[in-house]
Coordinates of C-alpha atoms and ligand atoms in Angstrom, one line a residue:
X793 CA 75.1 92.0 3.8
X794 CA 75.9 95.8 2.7
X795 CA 75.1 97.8 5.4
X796 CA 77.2 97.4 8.6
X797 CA 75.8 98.1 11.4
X798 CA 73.0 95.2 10.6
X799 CA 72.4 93.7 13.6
X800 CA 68.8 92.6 14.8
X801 CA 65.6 91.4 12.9
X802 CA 62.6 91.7 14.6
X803 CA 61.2 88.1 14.5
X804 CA 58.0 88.3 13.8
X805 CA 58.4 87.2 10.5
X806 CA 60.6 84.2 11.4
X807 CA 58.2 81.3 11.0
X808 CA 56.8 82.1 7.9
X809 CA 57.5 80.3 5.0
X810 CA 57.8 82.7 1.9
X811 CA 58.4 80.0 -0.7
X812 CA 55.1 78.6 0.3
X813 CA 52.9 81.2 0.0
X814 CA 50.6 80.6 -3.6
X815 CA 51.1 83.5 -5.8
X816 CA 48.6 82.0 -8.3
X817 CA 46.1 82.6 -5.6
X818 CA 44.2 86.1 -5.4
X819 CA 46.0 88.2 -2.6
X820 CA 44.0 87.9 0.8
X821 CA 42.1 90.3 2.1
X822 CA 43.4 90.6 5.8
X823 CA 46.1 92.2 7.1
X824 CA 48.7 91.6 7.6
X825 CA 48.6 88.2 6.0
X826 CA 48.1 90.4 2.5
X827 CA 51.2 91.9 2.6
X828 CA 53.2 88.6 3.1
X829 CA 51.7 87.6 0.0
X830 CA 53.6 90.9 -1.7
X831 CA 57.1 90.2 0.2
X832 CA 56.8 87.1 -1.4
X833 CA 55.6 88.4 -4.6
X834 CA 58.9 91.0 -4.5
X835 CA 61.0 88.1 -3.4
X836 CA 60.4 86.2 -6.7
X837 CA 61.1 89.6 -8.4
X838 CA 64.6 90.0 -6.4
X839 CA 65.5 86.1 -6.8
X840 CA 64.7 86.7 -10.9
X841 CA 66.9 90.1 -10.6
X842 CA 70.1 88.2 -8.9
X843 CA 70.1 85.8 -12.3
X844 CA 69.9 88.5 -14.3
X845 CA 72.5 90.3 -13.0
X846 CA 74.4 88.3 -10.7
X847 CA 73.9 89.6 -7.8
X848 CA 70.9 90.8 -5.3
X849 CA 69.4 94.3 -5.8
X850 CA 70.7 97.2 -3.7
X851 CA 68.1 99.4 -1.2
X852 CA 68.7 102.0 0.6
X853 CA 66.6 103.8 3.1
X854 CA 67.2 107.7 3.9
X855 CA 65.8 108.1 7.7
X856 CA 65.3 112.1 7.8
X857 CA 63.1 112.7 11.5
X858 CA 62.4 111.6 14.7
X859 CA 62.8 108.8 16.6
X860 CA 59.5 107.7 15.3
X861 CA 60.4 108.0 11.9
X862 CA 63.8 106.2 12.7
X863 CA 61.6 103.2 13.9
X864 CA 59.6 103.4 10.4
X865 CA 62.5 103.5 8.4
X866 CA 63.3 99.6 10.3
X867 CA 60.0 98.6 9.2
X868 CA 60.6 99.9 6.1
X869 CA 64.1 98.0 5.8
X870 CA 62.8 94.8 7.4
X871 CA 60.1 94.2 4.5
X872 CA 62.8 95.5 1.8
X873 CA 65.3 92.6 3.5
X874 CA 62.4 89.9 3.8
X875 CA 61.7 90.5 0.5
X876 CA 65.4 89.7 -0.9
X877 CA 67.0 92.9 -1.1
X878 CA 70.6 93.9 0.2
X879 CA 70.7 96.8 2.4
X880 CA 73.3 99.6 2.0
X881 CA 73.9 103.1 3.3
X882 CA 74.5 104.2 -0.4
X883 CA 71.7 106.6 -2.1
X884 CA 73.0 105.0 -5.4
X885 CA 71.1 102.1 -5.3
X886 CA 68.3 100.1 -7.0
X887 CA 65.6 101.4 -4.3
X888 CA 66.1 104.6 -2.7
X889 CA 63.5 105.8 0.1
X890 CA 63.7 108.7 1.7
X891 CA 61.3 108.7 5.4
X892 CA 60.8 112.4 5.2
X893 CA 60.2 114.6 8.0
X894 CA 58.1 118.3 7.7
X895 CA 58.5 119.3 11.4
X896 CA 60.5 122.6 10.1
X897 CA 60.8 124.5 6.9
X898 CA 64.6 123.1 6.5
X899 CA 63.5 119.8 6.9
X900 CA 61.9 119.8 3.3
X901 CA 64.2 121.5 1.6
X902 CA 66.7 118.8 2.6
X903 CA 64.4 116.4 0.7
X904 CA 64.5 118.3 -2.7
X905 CA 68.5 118.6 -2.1
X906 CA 68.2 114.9 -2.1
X907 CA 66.1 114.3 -5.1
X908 CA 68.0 116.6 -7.1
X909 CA 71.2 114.1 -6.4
X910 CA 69.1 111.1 -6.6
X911 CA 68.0 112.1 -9.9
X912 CA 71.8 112.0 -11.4
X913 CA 72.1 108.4 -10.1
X914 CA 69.1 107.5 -12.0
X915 CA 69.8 108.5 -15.3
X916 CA 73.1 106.7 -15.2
X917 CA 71.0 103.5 -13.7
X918 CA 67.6 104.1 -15.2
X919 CA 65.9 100.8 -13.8
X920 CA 66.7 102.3 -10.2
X921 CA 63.2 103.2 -8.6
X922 CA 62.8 106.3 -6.2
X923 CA 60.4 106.5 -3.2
X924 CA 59.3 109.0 -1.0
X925 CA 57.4 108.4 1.7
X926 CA 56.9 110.0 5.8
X927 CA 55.3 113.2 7.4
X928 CA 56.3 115.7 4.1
X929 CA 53.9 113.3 2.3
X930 CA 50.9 114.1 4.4
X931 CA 51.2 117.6 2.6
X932 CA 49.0 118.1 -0.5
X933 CA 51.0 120.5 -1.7
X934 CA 54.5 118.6 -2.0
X935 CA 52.8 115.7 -3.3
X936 CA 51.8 118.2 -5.9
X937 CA 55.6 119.6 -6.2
X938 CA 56.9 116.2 -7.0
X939 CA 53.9 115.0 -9.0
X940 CA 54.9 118.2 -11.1
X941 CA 58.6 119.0 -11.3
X942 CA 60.1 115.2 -10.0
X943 CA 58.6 113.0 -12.9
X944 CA 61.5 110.4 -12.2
X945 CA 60.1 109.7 -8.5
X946 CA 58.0 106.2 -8.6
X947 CA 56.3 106.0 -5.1
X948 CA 54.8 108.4 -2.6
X949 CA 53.2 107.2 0.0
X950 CA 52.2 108.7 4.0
X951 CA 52.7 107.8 7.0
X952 CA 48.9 106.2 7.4
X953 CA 49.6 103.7 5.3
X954 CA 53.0 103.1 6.0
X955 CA 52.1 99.1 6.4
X956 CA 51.0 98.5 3.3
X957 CA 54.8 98.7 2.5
X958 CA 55.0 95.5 0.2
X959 CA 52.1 96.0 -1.7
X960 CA 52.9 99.4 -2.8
X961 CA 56.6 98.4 -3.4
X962 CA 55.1 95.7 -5.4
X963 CA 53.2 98.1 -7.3
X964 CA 56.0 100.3 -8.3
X965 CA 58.1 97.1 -9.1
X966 CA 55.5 96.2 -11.4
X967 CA 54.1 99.8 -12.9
X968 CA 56.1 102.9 -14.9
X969 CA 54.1 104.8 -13.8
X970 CA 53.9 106.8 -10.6
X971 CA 52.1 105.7 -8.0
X972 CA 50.6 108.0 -5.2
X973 CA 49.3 106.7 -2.3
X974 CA 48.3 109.3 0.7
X975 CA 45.5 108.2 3.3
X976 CA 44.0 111.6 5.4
X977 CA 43.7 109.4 8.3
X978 CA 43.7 105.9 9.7
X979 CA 42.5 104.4 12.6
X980 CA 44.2 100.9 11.7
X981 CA 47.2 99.4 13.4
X982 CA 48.7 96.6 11.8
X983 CA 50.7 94.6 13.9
X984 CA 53.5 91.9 13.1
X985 CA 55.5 92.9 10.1
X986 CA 59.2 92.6 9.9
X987 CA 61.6 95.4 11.0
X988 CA 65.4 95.7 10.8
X989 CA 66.9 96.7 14.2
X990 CA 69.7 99.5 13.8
X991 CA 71.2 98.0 16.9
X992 CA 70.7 94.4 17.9
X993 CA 70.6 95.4 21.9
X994 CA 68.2 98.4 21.6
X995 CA 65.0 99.0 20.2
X996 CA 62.4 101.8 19.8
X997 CA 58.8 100.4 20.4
X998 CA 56.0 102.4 19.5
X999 CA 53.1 102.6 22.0
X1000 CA 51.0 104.9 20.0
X1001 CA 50.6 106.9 17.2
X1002 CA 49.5 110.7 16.1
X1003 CA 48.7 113.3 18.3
X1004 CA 45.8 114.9 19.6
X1005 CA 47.5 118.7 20.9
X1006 CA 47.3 121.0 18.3
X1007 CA 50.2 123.1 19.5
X1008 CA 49.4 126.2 17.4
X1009 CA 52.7 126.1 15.4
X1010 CA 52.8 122.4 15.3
X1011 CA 52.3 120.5 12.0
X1012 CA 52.5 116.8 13.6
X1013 CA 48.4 116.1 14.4
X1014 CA 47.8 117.1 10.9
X1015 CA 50.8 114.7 9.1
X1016 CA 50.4 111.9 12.0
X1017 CA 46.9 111.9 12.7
X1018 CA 44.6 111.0 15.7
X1019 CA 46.0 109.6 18.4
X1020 CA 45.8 106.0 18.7
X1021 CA 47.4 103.3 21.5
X1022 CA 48.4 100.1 20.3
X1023 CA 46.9 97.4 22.9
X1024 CA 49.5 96.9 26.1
X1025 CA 49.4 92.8 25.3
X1026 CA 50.6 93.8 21.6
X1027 CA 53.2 96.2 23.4
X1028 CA 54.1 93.2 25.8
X1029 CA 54.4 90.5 23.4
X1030 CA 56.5 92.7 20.8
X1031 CA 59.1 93.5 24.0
X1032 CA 59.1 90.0 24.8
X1033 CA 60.1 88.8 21.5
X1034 CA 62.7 92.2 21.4
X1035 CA 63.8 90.6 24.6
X1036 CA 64.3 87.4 23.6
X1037 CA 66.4 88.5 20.5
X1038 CA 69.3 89.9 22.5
X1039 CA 67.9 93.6 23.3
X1040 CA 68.4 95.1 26.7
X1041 CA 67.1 98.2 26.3
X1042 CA 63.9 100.1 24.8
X1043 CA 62.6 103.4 24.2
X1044 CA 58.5 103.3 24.2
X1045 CA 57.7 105.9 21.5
X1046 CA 54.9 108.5 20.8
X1047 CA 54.3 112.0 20.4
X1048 CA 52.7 112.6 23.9
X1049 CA 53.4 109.2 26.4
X1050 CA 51.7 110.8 29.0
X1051 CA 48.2 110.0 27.6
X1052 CA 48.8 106.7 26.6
X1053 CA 45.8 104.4 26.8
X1054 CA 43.2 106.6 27.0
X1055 CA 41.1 105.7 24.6
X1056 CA 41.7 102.3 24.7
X1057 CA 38.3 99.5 25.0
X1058 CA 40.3 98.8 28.0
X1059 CA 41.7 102.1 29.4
X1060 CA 45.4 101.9 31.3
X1061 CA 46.9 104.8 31.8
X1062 CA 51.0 105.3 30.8
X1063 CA 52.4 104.7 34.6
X1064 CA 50.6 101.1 34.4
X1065 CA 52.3 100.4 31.3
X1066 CA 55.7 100.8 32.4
X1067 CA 54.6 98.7 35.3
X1068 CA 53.8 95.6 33.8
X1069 CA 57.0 96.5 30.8
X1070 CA 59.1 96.8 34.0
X1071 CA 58.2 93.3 34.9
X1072 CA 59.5 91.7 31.9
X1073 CA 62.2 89.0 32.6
X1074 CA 65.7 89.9 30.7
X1075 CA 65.0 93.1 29.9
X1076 CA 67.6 96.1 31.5
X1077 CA 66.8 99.3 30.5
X1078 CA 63.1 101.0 29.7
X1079 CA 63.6 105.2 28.4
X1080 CA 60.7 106.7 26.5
X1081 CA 59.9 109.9 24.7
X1082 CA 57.9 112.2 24.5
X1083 CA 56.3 114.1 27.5
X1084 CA 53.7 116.6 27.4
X1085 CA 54.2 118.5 30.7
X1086 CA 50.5 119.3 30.6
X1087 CA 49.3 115.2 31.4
X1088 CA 53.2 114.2 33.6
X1089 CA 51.0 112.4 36.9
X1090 CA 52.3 111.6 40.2
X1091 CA 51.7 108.1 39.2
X1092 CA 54.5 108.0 36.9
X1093 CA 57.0 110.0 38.8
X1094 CA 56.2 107.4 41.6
X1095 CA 56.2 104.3 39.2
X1096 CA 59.9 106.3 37.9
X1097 CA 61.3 106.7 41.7
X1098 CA 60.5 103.1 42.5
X1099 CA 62.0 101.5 39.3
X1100 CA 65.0 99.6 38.8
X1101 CA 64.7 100.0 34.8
X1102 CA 63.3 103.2 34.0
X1103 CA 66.3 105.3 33.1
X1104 CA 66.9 108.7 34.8
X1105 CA 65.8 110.6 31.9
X1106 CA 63.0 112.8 30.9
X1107 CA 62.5 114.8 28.0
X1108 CA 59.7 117.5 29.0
X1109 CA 59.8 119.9 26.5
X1110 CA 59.3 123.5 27.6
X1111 CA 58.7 125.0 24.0
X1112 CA 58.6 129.2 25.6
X1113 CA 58.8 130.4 29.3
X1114 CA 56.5 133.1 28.9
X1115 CA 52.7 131.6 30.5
X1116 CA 51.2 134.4 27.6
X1117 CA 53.1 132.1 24.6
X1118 CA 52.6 129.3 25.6
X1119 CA 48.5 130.2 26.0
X1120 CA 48.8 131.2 22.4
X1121 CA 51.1 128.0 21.5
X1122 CA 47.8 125.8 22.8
X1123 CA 50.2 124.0 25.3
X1124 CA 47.7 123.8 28.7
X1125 CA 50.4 124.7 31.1
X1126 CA 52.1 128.0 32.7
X1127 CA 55.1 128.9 33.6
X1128 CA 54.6 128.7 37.1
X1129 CA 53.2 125.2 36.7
X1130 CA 56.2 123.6 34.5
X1131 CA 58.6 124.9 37.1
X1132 CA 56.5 123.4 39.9
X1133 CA 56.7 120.1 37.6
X1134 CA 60.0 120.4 37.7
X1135 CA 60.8 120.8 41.2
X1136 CA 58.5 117.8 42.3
X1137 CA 60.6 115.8 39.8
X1138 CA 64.1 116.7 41.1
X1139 CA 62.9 116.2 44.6
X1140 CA 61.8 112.8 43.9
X1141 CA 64.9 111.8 42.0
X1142 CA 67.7 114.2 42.7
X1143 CA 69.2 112.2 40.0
X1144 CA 67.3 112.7 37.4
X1145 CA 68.4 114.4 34.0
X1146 CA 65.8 116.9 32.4
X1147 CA 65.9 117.5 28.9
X1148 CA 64.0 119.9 26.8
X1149 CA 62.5 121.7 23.0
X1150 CA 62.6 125.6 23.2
X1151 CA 61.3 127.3 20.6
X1152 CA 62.5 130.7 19.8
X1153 CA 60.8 133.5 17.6
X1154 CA 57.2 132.6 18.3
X1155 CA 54.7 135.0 16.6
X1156 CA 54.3 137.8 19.2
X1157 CA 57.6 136.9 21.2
X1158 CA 59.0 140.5 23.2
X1159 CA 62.0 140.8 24.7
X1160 CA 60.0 139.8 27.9
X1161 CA 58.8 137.1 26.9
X1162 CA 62.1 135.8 25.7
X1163 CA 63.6 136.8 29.4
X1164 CA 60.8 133.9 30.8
X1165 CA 62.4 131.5 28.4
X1166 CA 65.6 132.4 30.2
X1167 CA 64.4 132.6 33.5
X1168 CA 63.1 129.1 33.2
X1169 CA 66.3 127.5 31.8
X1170 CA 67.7 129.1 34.7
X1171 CA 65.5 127.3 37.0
X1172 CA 65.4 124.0 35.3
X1173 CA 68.9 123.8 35.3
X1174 CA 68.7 121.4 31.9
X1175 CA 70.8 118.7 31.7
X1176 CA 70.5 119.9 27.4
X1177 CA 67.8 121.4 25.5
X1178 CA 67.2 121.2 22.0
X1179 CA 66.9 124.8 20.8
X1180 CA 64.9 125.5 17.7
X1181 CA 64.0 128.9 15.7
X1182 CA 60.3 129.0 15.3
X1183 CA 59.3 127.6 11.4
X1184 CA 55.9 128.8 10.0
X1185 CA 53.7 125.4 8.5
X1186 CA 51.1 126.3 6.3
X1187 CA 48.0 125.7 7.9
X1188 CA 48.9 125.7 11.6
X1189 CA 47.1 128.5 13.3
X1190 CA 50.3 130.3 13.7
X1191 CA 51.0 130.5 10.5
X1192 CA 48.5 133.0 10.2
X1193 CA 49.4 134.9 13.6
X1194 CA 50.4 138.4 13.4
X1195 CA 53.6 140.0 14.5
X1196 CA 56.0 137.4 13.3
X1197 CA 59.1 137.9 14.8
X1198 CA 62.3 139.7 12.3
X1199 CA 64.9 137.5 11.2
X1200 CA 67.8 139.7 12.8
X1201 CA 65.8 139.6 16.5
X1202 CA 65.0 135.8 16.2
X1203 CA 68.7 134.8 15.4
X1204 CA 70.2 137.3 18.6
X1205 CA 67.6 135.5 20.8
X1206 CA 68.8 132.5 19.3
X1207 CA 72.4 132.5 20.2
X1208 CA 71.4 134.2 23.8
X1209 CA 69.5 131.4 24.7
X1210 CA 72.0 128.3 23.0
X1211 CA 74.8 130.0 25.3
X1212 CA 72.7 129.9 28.2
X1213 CA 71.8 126.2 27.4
X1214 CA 75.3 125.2 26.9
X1215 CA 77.0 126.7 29.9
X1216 CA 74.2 125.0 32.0
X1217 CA 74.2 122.0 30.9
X1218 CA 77.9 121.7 31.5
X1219 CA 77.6 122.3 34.5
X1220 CA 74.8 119.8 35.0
X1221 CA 76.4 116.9 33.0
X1222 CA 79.7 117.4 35.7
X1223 CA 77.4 116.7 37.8
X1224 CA 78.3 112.4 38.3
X1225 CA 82.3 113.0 38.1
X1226 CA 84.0 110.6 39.8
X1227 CA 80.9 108.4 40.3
X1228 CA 81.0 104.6 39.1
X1229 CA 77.8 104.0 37.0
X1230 CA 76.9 101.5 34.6
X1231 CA 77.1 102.2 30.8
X1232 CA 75.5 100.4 28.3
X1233 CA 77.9 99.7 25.6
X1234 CA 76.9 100.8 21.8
X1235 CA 79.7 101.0 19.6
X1236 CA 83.6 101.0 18.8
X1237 CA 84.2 105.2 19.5
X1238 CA 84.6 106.4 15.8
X1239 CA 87.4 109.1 16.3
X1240 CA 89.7 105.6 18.6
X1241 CA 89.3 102.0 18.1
X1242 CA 91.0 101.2 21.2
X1243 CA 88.0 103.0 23.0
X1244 CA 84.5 102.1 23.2
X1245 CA 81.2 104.4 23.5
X1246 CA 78.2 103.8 25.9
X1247 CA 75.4 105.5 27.3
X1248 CA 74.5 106.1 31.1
X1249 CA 70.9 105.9 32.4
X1250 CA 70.6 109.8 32.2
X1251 CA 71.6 109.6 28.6
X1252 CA 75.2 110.9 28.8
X1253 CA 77.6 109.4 26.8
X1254 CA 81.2 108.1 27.7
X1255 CA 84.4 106.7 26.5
X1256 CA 86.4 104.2 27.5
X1257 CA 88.8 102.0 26.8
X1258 CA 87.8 98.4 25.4
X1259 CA 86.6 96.3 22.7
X1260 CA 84.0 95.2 20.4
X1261 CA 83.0 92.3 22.1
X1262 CA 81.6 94.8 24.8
X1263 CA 79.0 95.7 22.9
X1264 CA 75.9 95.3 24.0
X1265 CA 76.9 94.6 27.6
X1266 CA 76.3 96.6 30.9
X1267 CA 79.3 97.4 32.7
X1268 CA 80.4 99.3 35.3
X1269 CA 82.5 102.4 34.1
X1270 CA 84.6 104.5 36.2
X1271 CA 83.7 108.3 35.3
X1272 CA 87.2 110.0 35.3
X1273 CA 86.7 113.4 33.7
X1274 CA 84.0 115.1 31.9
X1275 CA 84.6 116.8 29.0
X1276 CA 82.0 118.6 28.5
X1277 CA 78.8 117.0 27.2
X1278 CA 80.7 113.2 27.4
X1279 CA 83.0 111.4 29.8
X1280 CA 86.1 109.7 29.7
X1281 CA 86.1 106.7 32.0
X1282 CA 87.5 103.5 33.2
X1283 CA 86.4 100.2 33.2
X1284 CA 85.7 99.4 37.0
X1285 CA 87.2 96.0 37.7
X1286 CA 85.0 94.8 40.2
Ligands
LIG2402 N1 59.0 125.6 14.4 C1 60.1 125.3 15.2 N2 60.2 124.2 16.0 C2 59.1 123.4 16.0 N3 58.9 122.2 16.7 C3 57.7 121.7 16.3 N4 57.1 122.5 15.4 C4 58.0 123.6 15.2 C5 57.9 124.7 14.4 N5 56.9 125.0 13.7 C6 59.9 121.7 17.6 C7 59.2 121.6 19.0 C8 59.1 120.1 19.2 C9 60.2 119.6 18.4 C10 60.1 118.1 18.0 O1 60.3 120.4 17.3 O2 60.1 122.1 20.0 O3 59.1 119.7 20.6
LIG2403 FE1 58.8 113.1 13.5 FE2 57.2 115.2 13.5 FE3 59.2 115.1 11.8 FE4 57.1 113.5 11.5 S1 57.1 115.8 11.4 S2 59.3 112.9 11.4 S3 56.6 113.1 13.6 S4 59.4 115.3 14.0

């Protein structure tokens, strides 16, 4: 197979029988039975292909956000795989996607740097078909950028209707045309279609979808939608069969956790979910992502303290320290009450890492507000933070916000507050020197072969000597210095 860090196929796709599925019949109606019926319509296509050319067509998909979108771009390569295609890292392929992200103004432009390369491969391979598909999609006015000025693209499609992968695929296969497909909404979750795990011992889940927050600056509700849980037995079952597959370790997935369930026919709030994932048999490790500080309960910090699974991690983004941003960023909390948050998490688990979003250069931002973004990193004492300069998305309500902040004052802020961040965190990741902890091993280090690179449960890497046959495994690690951000450690023998 091309790509080579294949490892793990989702299995729910294992008992069905391709070759048996009638392609003379009319495709059914329900989902997702209809879009077996295209897999196996594309698979005739790539087995026709391979005798025409010899071998099996190329794809290639171009993850470009989030975690979320990372965990899309494996459903997105499971169904290209099922359906007889050979996976590679290469843009120059036969199928190209690219899982856009919009969450920043740079984040586009990437996209059109991408299509501008893409669009050389293609007129040296002309049969080669180009999709686009993610967040950037959910904006009208891209789709109308590329409908206009990138002729040579053959599918868009959103993030709504992201399971109806095969079908459109199918389409394109089948069509010169272009074919645009963009839902406004959804409130359908399709469950069971193939995915391609990145890593064969780790796995993003997704427990919900969308957001409902409307962070003024924030783009996501309007690209992802309304939030919707999947059903805790779907959530269950899909770990189970993760589980079963060789993963230890997964990282539940949505753009606010903390209200999890809430609308479900059955309501369960997030805590009782971990609770009953914790209890599955086999499996090591349980992280997830992302926290609103605004709905973190006691319940969870209690069902964190007691676990054995739940890794020492929590991202809580902090997005400005001032209490008079974030009222006009729509985020429901104060300053005074994220730093309480805070505390009552370190004094549960002294071992806990903290991780945070800042943004910098909100509309309105003073000098004095800036000092509360400082004054709480200073508090927090973050084990990293992921510092961003504000990005203006048509159609937030900041967008239209008066007093945007100068280029020049944004960027000074900027490197004020990244030094901060930095020298704090080094501090904080020294913090389990000479400890012995156990690492989950991911890969052979990149830089040393003789070395290989794991993760701790509060997300810190380190290096150590071994092999490949490591992977995949807990062990023990000895953490001998820390250099920095990482560690350099030992192998413990007992
Ligand atoms: N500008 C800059 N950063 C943003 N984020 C979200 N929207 C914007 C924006 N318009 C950041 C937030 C969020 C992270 C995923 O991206 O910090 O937590
Ligand atoms: Fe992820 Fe948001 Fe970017 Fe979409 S827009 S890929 S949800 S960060």
């Amino acid at each position: 197979m091309g790509i080579g860090n294949r490892k793990g196929q989702d299995d729910m796709n294992q008992n069905i029988d391709f070759g048996k599925i009638n392609l003379n019949e009319q495709p059914p109606l329900s989902e997702p039975e209809r879009q077996y019926y295209f897999i196996a319509k594309c698979r005739q296509w790539t087995d026709h292909f391979e005798q025409e050319n010899a071998r099996r067509p190329r794809a290639c998909v171009f993850n470009m956000g989030c975690q979320m979108n990372a965990r899309d771009s494996e459903k997105l390569r499971g169904v290209l795989e099922t359906a007889g295609y050979e996976l590679t890292e290469d843009e120059n392929a036969d199928f190209v996607i690219y899982n856009t992200c919009t969450v920043r103004e740079n984040a586009n432009q990437k996209v059109y740097g991408h299509l501008g390369l893409v669009s050389n491969y293609k007129k040296k391979n002309p049969n080669m078909k180009v999709a686009l598909c993610g967040c950037m999609m959910q904006e009208a006015e891209e789709v109308a950028r590329i409908q206009k000025s990138y002729r040579f693209v053959n599918l868009v499609f959103g993030t709504h209707n992201i399971f109806k992968f095969a079908e459109l695929l199918w389409t394109a296969l089948d069509s010169d045309r272009m074919i645009v497909d963009v839902w406004k909404d959804t409130d359908r979750i399709v469950e069971d279609l193939p995915a391609q795990r990145t890593y064969s011992f780790k796995s993003g889940v997704n427990i919900m979808f969308g957001c409902n927050n409307f962070c003024s600056y924030c783009i996501v509700p309007y690209v992802r939608g309304r939030e919707r849980s999947r059903r805790p037995e779907d959530i269950l079952c899909e770990i189970k069969r993760l589980v079963a597959d060789g993963v230890k370790e997964v990282m539940l997935l949505g753009q606010n956790v903390n209200s999890y369930g809430k609308n479900l026919d059955e309501p369960i709030t997030f805590a009782q979910l971990l609770r009953r994932v914790e209890q599955i048999e086999g499996l090591e490790r349980v992280r997830f992502m992302t926290s609103h500080p605004k709905d973190l309960s006691d319940e969870l910090i209690a069902v964190m303290k007691d676990s054995k699974k739940i890794c020492r991690h929590l991202h809580l983004p902090l997005q400005s320290g001032s209490t008079e941003i974030l009222k006009k960023m729509n985020r429901r909390y104060t300053k005074e009450q994220y730093l309480a948050l805070v505390d009552r998490l370190r004094a549960e688990m002294p071992d806990l890492s903290i991780t945070t979003d800042i943004i910098v250069g909100f509309p309105g931002e003073t000098e004095e507000d800036f000092q509360e973004t400082m004054d709480v990193v200073r508090k927090a004492r973050y084990d990293s933070a992921f510092t961003f300069i504000y990005s203006k998305r048509t159609g937030t309500p900041a967008a239209a916000m008066e007093n945007q902040v100068p280029d020049d004052v944004v960027k000074d802020r900027f490197n004020r507050l990244l030094a901060l961040v930095q020298e704090i965190a080094q501090e904080m990741s020294k913090r389990v020197e000479g400890q012995t902890l156990p690492v989950l091993v991911e890969s052979v280090n990149e830089q040393d072969d003789s070395l290989v690179t794991g993760r701790l449960s509060n997300n810190l890497l380190v290096h150590f000597p071994g092999g490949s046959e490591l992977i995949g495994t807990i062990v023990d690690v000895y953490l001998k210095e820390c250099k920095g951000f990482y560690y350099i450690g030992e192998k413990s023998e007992t």
